[in-house]
Coordinates of C-alpha atoms in Angstrom, one line a residue:
Chain A
M17 CA -1.2 9.8 21.3
A18 CA 2.2 8.4 21.1
E19 CA 2.4 4.8 20.5
P20 CA 5.8 3.8 18.6
A21 CA 5.1 0.3 17.5
L22 CA 2.2 1.9 15.8
D23 CA 3.9 5.4 14.8
A24 CA 6.8 3.2 13.4
L25 CA 4.3 0.6 11.1
V26 CA 2.6 4.4 9.7
D27 CA 5.7 5.8 8.9
A28 CA 7.7 2.6 7.3
L29 CA 4.0 1.6 5.4
R30 CA 4.3 5.6 3.7
R31 CA 7.4 5.0 2.0
L32 CA 5.6 2.7 0.0
P33 CA 5.0 4.2 -3.6
G34 CA 1.4 5.7 -3.9
V35 CA 0.7 5.6 0.1
G36 CA 0.2 8.8 2.0
V37 CA -0.8 9.1 5.5
K38 CA -4.1 8.5 5.5
S39 CA -3.8 5.2 3.4
A40 CA -1.2 4.1 5.4
Q41 CA -3.0 4.5 8.3
R42 CA -5.9 2.6 7.2
M43 CA -3.6 -0.2 6.5
A44 CA -1.8 -0.1 10.1
W45 CA -5.6 -0.3 11.4
H46 CA -6.6 -2.9 9.0
L47 CA -3.8 -4.8 9.3
L48 CA -3.6 -4.9 13.2
Q49 CA -7.2 -5.0 13.6
H50 CA -8.7 -7.4 11.1
D51 CA -5.8 -9.2 9.3
R52 CA -3.2 -10.1 11.7
T53 CA -2.7 -13.0 10.0
G54 CA -2.0 -11.0 6.1
A55 CA 0.3 -8.9 8.7
R56 CA 2.5 -11.7 10.1
R57 CA 2.5 -13.0 6.1
L58 CA 3.6 -9.5 4.4
A59 CA 6.2 -9.0 7.4
D60 CA 7.6 -12.6 6.1
A61 CA 7.5 -11.9 2.8
L62 CA 9.2 -9.1 3.0
G63 CA 12.5 -10.9 4.9
D64 CA 12.3 -13.6 2.6
A65 CA 12.0 -11.6 -0.3
L66 CA 14.6 -9.5 0.9
Q67 CA 16.8 -12.7 1.2
R68 CA 16.0 -14.5 -1.8
M69 CA 15.8 -11.9 -4.5
R70 CA 18.9 -10.9 -6.6
H71 CA 19.0 -10.1 -9.9
C72 CA 19.4 -12.6 -12.8
A73 CA 23.1 -12.7 -14.0
R74 CA 22.4 -12.4 -17.7
C75 CA 19.3 -10.3 -17.9
N76 CA 19.0 -8.3 -14.6
T77 CA 15.7 -8.9 -13.9
F78 CA 14.6 -9.9 -10.2
T79 CA 15.4 -14.0 -9.3
E80 CA 16.5 -16.7 -6.8
S81 CA 18.3 -18.3 -9.1
E82 CA 21.4 -17.4 -11.2
L83 CA 19.6 -17.4 -14.2
C84 CA 15.9 -16.3 -14.4
S85 CA 13.4 -18.3 -16.0
T86 CA 13.3 -16.6 -19.2
C87 CA 17.1 -16.6 -19.9
S88 CA 17.1 -20.6 -18.9
D89 CA 14.8 -21.6 -21.6
P90 CA 16.4 -23.3 -24.5
R91 CA 13.5 -22.3 -26.4
R92 CA 13.4 -18.6 -26.6
D93 CA 15.2 -16.8 -29.0
A94 CA 18.4 -16.1 -27.8
R95 CA 19.5 -13.8 -31.1
L96 CA 17.0 -11.2 -30.3
L97 CA 17.0 -9.3 -27.1
A98 CA 14.6 -6.8 -26.0
V99 CA 15.7 -4.2 -23.2
V100 CA 12.7 -2.9 -21.1
E101 CA 12.5 -0.3 -18.1
T102 CA 11.2 -3.0 -15.7
P103 CA 9.9 -6.2 -14.6
A104 CA 6.0 -5.3 -15.3
D105 CA 6.8 -4.0 -19.0
Q106 CA 8.7 -7.3 -19.3
A107 CA 5.2 -9.1 -18.6
A108 CA 3.6 -6.6 -20.6
L109 CA 5.8 -7.6 -23.6
E110 CA 4.9 -11.5 -23.0
R111 CA 1.4 -11.5 -22.4
S112 CA 1.7 -10.0 -25.6
G113 CA 2.5 -13.3 -27.3
G114 CA 4.4 -11.4 -30.6
Y115 CA 7.9 -12.1 -28.8
R116 CA 10.0 -15.0 -28.4
G117 CA 13.9 -13.5 -28.0
L118 CA 15.5 -13.1 -24.8
Y119 CA 14.9 -9.5 -22.8
F120 CA 17.6 -7.0 -20.7
V121 CA 16.0 -5.3 -17.8
L122 CA 17.6 -1.9 -16.9
M123 CA 15.6 -1.8 -13.7
G124 CA 15.2 1.7 -14.3
R125 CA 15.6 4.9 -17.1
L126 CA 17.7 7.7 -17.6
S127 CA 16.0 10.9 -16.0
P128 CA 18.7 13.8 -16.4
L129 CA 17.0 16.2 -14.5
D130 CA 16.5 13.5 -11.3
G131 CA 20.8 12.7 -11.6
I132 CA 20.2 9.4 -13.2
G133 CA 22.7 8.6 -15.3
V134 CA 24.0 6.0 -17.7
A135 CA 25.9 4.2 -14.5
D136 CA 22.8 3.9 -12.3
V137 CA 20.8 1.9 -15.0
G138 CA 22.8 -0.9 -15.6
V139 CA 23.6 0.2 -19.5
E140 CA 27.5 -1.5 -18.9
R141 CA 25.9 -4.7 -18.5
L142 CA 23.4 -4.0 -20.9
L143 CA 26.6 -3.4 -23.5
A144 CA 28.6 -6.7 -22.0
R145 CA 25.1 -8.4 -22.6
A146 CA 24.6 -7.4 -25.6
C147 CA 28.0 -8.2 -26.9
D148 CA 27.8 -12.4 -26.1
G149 CA 28.5 -13.0 -29.8
V150 CA 24.9 -14.4 -29.9
V151 CA 22.8 -11.2 -30.1
E152 CA 22.1 -10.4 -33.1
E153 CA 19.3 -7.7 -32.9
V154 CA 18.6 -5.2 -30.2
I155 CA 15.1 -4.3 -29.6
L156 CA 14.6 -1.2 -27.7
A157 CA 11.3 -1.4 -25.5
T158 CA 11.8 1.2 -23.0
G159 CA 8.5 3.5 -22.8
F160 CA 7.6 6.0 -24.8
S161 CA 7.6 8.5 -22.2
A162 CA 10.2 11.4 -22.7
E163 CA 12.6 9.7 -20.3
G164 CA 12.0 6.6 -21.9
E165 CA 12.9 8.3 -25.0
V166 CA 15.7 9.8 -23.8
T167 CA 17.1 6.2 -22.5
A168 CA 16.5 4.2 -25.4
Q169 CA 18.5 7.2 -27.5
A170 CA 21.7 6.5 -25.2
I171 CA 21.4 2.7 -25.5
R172 CA 21.2 3.3 -29.2
Q173 CA 24.1 4.8 -29.8
A174 CA 26.1 2.8 -27.1
L175 CA 25.3 -0.1 -29.1
E176 CA 25.6 1.4 -32.3
A177 CA 29.2 2.3 -31.5
R178 CA 29.8 -1.2 -31.5
G179 CA 28.2 -2.1 -34.3
L180 CA 25.1 -4.0 -33.5
K181 CA 21.8 -3.6 -34.9
V182 CA 19.5 -1.6 -33.0
T183 CA 15.7 -1.6 -33.4
R184 CA 13.2 0.3 -31.6
L185 CA 9.3 -0.9 -31.1
A186 CA 7.0 1.1 -33.7
R187 CA 5.1 3.9 -33.0
G188 CA 1.9 1.9 -32.9
V189 CA 2.6 2.7 -28.6
P190 CA 1.1 5.6 -28.3
A191 CA 3.2 8.6 -27.6
G192 CA 4.2 9.4 -23.6
S193 CA 2.2 6.1 -22.7
E194 CA 4.0 3.7 -19.9
L195 CA 4.2 0.2 -21.9
E196 CA 2.3 -2.0 -18.7
Y197 CA -0.7 0.0 -19.8
V198 CA -1.1 -0.6 -23.3
D199 CA -3.5 -2.8 -24.6
L200 CA -2.2 -5.9 -26.2
S201 CA -2.6 -5.9 -29.4
T202 CA -0.9 -2.6 -29.8
I203 CA 2.4 -4.3 -28.2
A204 CA 2.0 -6.8 -31.1
Y205 CA 1.7 -4.8 -33.6
A206 CA 4.5 -2.2 -32.2
L207 CA 7.1 -5.5 -32.4
V208 CA 6.3 -6.7 -36.0
D209 CA 6.3 -2.9 -37.1
R210 CA 9.5 -2.5 -35.3
R211 CA 11.7 -0.2 -37.3
Chain B
M22 CA 8.5 -16.5 -14.2
A23 CA 8.7 -18.6 -11.1
E24 CA 9.7 -16.7 -8.6
P25 CA 7.8 -18.1 -5.2
A26 CA 9.2 -15.0 -2.9
L27 CA 8.3 -12.3 -5.0
D28 CA 4.9 -13.8 -5.9
A29 CA 4.3 -14.1 -2.1
L30 CA 5.0 -10.8 -1.6
V31 CA 2.8 -9.2 -4.1
D32 CA 0.3 -11.6 -2.8
A33 CA 0.8 -9.8 0.4
L34 CA 1.1 -6.4 -0.6
R35 CA -2.7 -7.0 -2.4
R36 CA -3.8 -8.3 1.3
L37 CA -3.9 -4.1 2.0
P38 CA -6.7 -2.8 1.7
G39 CA -7.0 -0.3 -2.0
V40 CA -4.1 -2.2 -3.5
G41 CA -4.3 -4.0 -6.6
V42 CA -2.2 -6.3 -8.5
K43 CA -0.8 -4.0 -10.5
S44 CA 0.1 -1.4 -7.2
A45 CA 1.2 -4.1 -6.0
Q46 CA 3.6 -5.1 -8.2
R47 CA 4.8 -1.5 -8.3
M48 CA 5.2 -1.8 -4.5
A49 CA 7.8 -4.9 -4.9
W50 CA 9.4 -3.7 -7.5
H51 CA 10.1 -0.2 -5.5
L52 CA 11.1 -2.1 -2.5
L53 CA 13.5 -4.7 -4.1
Q54 CA 15.0 -2.1 -6.1
H55 CA 15.0 1.5 -4.9
D56 CA 14.3 0.7 -1.1
R57 CA 15.6 -2.2 0.6
T58 CA 16.2 0.0 3.8
G59 CA 12.4 0.2 3.8
A60 CA 11.1 -2.8 2.9
R61 CA 13.7 -4.4 6.5
R62 CA 11.7 -1.5 8.3
L63 CA 8.7 -2.4 7.2
A64 CA 9.2 -6.0 7.7
D65 CA 10.0 -5.2 11.3
A66 CA 7.6 -2.1 12.0
L67 CA 4.7 -5.1 11.2
G68 CA 6.3 -7.9 13.6
D69 CA 7.1 -5.4 15.9
A70 CA 3.3 -4.0 15.9
L71 CA 1.8 -7.2 16.3
Q72 CA 4.0 -8.4 19.0
R73 CA 3.3 -4.9 21.0
M74 CA -0.5 -3.7 20.0
R75 CA -3.1 -4.4 22.2
H76 CA -6.6 -3.1 22.9
C77 CA -6.7 -0.4 25.5
A78 CA -8.5 -1.9 28.9
R79 CA -11.1 1.0 28.7
C80 CA -11.5 2.7 25.2
N81 CA -10.4 -0.3 23.3
T82 CA -8.1 1.9 21.4
F83 CA -4.6 0.2 19.7
T84 CA -2.1 1.3 22.6
E85 CA 0.9 -0.5 23.9
S86 CA 0.4 0.1 27.7
E87 CA -2.5 -1.6 29.9
L88 CA -4.6 1.9 29.2
C89 CA -4.0 4.3 26.3
S90 CA -2.3 8.1 26.8
T91 CA -5.7 9.1 26.6
C92 CA -7.5 7.3 29.0
S93 CA -4.8 7.5 31.7
D94 CA -4.6 11.3 31.4
P95 CA -6.2 13.0 34.7
R96 CA -6.8 16.2 32.7
R97 CA -9.9 14.5 30.7
D98 CA -13.4 15.0 31.8
A99 CA -14.6 11.5 32.5
R100 CA -18.1 12.4 32.4
L101 CA -18.3 12.4 29.5
L102 CA -17.7 9.3 26.7
A103 CA -17.7 9.9 22.8
V104 CA -17.8 6.2 20.9
V105 CA -16.2 6.5 17.6
E106 CA -15.9 3.8 15.0
T107 CA -12.2 3.7 14.6
P108 CA -8.4 5.6 16.2
A109 CA -8.8 7.3 13.0
D110 CA -12.5 8.7 13.8
Q111 CA -11.3 9.6 17.5
A112 CA -8.1 11.6 15.9
A113 CA -10.5 13.9 13.8
L114 CA -12.4 14.6 16.8
E115 CA -9.0 15.2 19.0
R116 CA -8.1 17.7 16.1
S117 CA -11.1 20.1 16.0
G118 CA -10.1 21.2 19.8
G119 CA -13.6 20.7 20.9
Y120 CA -13.9 17.8 22.8
R121 CA -12.4 17.3 26.4
G122 CA -14.0 13.9 27.2
L123 CA -13.0 10.1 27.4
Y124 CA -13.7 7.5 24.1
F125 CA -14.8 4.2 23.6
V126 CA -13.3 3.5 20.0
L127 CA -15.4 0.3 18.7
M128 CA -13.1 -0.9 16.1
G129 CA -15.8 -1.1 13.5
R130 CA -19.1 -0.7 13.3
L131 CA -22.3 -3.1 12.7
S132 CA -23.0 -3.8 9.1
P133 CA -26.1 -6.5 9.0
L134 CA -25.4 -7.0 5.6
D135 CA -21.9 -8.4 5.7
G136 CA -22.7 -10.3 9.1
I137 CA -21.3 -7.9 11.5
G138 CA -23.6 -7.7 14.5
V139 CA -23.5 -6.7 17.9
A140 CA -21.1 -8.9 19.1
D141 CA -18.4 -8.1 16.5
V142 CA -18.1 -4.4 17.6
G143 CA -17.7 -4.5 21.6
V144 CA -20.8 -3.0 22.4
E145 CA -20.7 -5.3 25.5
R146 CA -17.5 -3.8 26.4
L147 CA -18.6 -0.4 26.1
L148 CA -22.0 -0.9 28.2
A149 CA -19.7 -2.2 31.2
R150 CA -17.3 0.6 30.5
A151 CA -20.2 3.0 30.0
C152 CA -22.2 1.6 33.8
D153 CA -18.8 2.7 35.6
G154 CA -20.6 5.2 37.7
V155 CA -18.2 8.1 36.8
V156 CA -20.0 8.6 33.0
E157 CA -22.5 11.0 32.8
E158 CA -23.1 11.2 28.8
V159 CA -22.6 9.3 26.0
I160 CA -21.9 11.6 23.0
L161 CA -22.9 9.0 19.9
A162 CA -19.7 9.4 17.8
T163 CA -20.2 7.3 14.6
G164 CA -19.9 8.1 11.4
F165 CA -23.3 9.4 9.2
S166 CA -23.3 6.7 6.9
A167 CA -26.3 4.0 6.9
E168 CA -23.9 1.5 8.7
G169 CA -22.8 4.5 11.5
E170 CA -26.4 5.4 11.9
V171 CA -27.5 1.7 12.6
T172 CA -24.8 1.2 14.9
A173 CA -25.1 4.8 16.9
Q174 CA -29.1 3.2 16.8
A175 CA -28.4 0.1 18.5
I176 CA -25.8 1.7 20.8
R177 CA -28.8 4.5 22.1
Q178 CA -31.1 1.8 22.6
A179 CA -28.7 -0.3 24.6
L180 CA -27.3 2.6 26.8
E181 CA -31.3 4.5 27.5
A182 CA -32.0 0.8 28.7
R183 CA -29.5 0.7 31.1
G184 CA -30.7 4.9 31.9
L185 CA -27.8 6.7 30.5
K186 CA -27.8 9.8 28.6
V187 CA -26.8 9.6 25.1
T188 CA -26.4 12.5 23.0
R189 CA -26.0 12.4 19.3
L190 CA -22.8 14.5 17.1
A191 CA -25.5 16.7 15.7
R192 CA -26.0 16.8 11.9
G193 CA -23.6 19.7 11.1
V194 CA -22.0 16.3 10.1
P195 CA -22.8 16.0 5.9
A196 CA -25.1 13.5 6.2
G197 CA -23.5 10.2 3.9
S198 CA -19.9 11.5 4.8
E199 CA -16.9 10.1 7.0
L200 CA -16.1 11.6 9.9
E201 CA -12.5 11.4 9.3
Y202 CA -13.0 13.3 6.0
V203 CA -15.2 16.1 7.5
D204 CA -13.7 19.8 8.2
L205 CA -12.4 20.4 11.5
S206 CA -14.7 23.7 12.0
T207 CA -17.7 21.4 11.1
I208 CA -16.9 18.9 13.6
A209 CA -16.7 21.5 16.3
Y210 CA -20.3 23.0 16.0
A211 CA -21.6 19.0 16.2
L212 CA -19.5 18.8 19.2
V213 CA -22.1 21.9 20.2
D214 CA -25.2 21.5 18.9
R215 CA -25.2 17.5 19.6
R216 CA -28.4 16.9 20.6

């Protein structure tokens, strides 16, 4: 069946993480047959997000403004800077209710095997951010997977070379797991026990 | 974090079948951070498909033309008409290599519990299609789930009332399963054994 518009839609949906060819076909079928409103909304939301979302000038997360809402919040403790891999990890820390400092979002992690090095995860921008004279402590909150540990280690060395105090979330977080999926009380413990 | 463009994108992705809130967040993050080309392509593919895809005037499947490529193919045996639930089911029959007739794609199935009745799955159009004077046999190839069986039964009654020969894929297809996921040789057997 040569239907280029349908094939192009299935191909585009397949590029989404975790979506295989059967899922993509089902999604395309569902959108065209049962949810054309949803399809239109998704197309508009994609265009909108591409046009409006950029990176916060301070913490590197996604935002529509120059600064994200967390960085603009005067009630946050600007002496603490937590380094996380993704906005989802930042959200997990926020939900734990145990942290009132600021963030730096790497938007990735080191992965030497995949050729993702220090330059690819914004470490230079993190160094500039952490050396603003206000930050007193950088809390490494990257995941406890092998790659998260490598990332934390590389950042620790760079920051300590500049004389900053660096801590790591306590090992209350189960080794090998992703921060995003850890239960909230474990995250709260890990914040208290940071070393 | 109040980022309406990002929230709208996550909400739109959540409407896709099989996508929960965490998957939607990951997809949005992936598209914005790592695959803006893919995001743009998906937005364009959605708009394109919405504008260009319509239903084949004969078999009801998705097509960009008045008639789909299968219905326009003079080599198909126009005396046989297989009734399937979805384009994916049609594709499974095609891959089995055991069928050279034409199709009618219901784009759904009866589901009394969900309030989906005869009018919602194009049965009226199927009746008009099957009574064109050329079709000699209608092969019911809806799924062997409870809803697929109800659909087959309702169509059988309507078609037999008009004097058409109606057969059903043989029960070689495992009961309770969806046609789309059945292995090809089982489908081929079921075609030969249709009753």
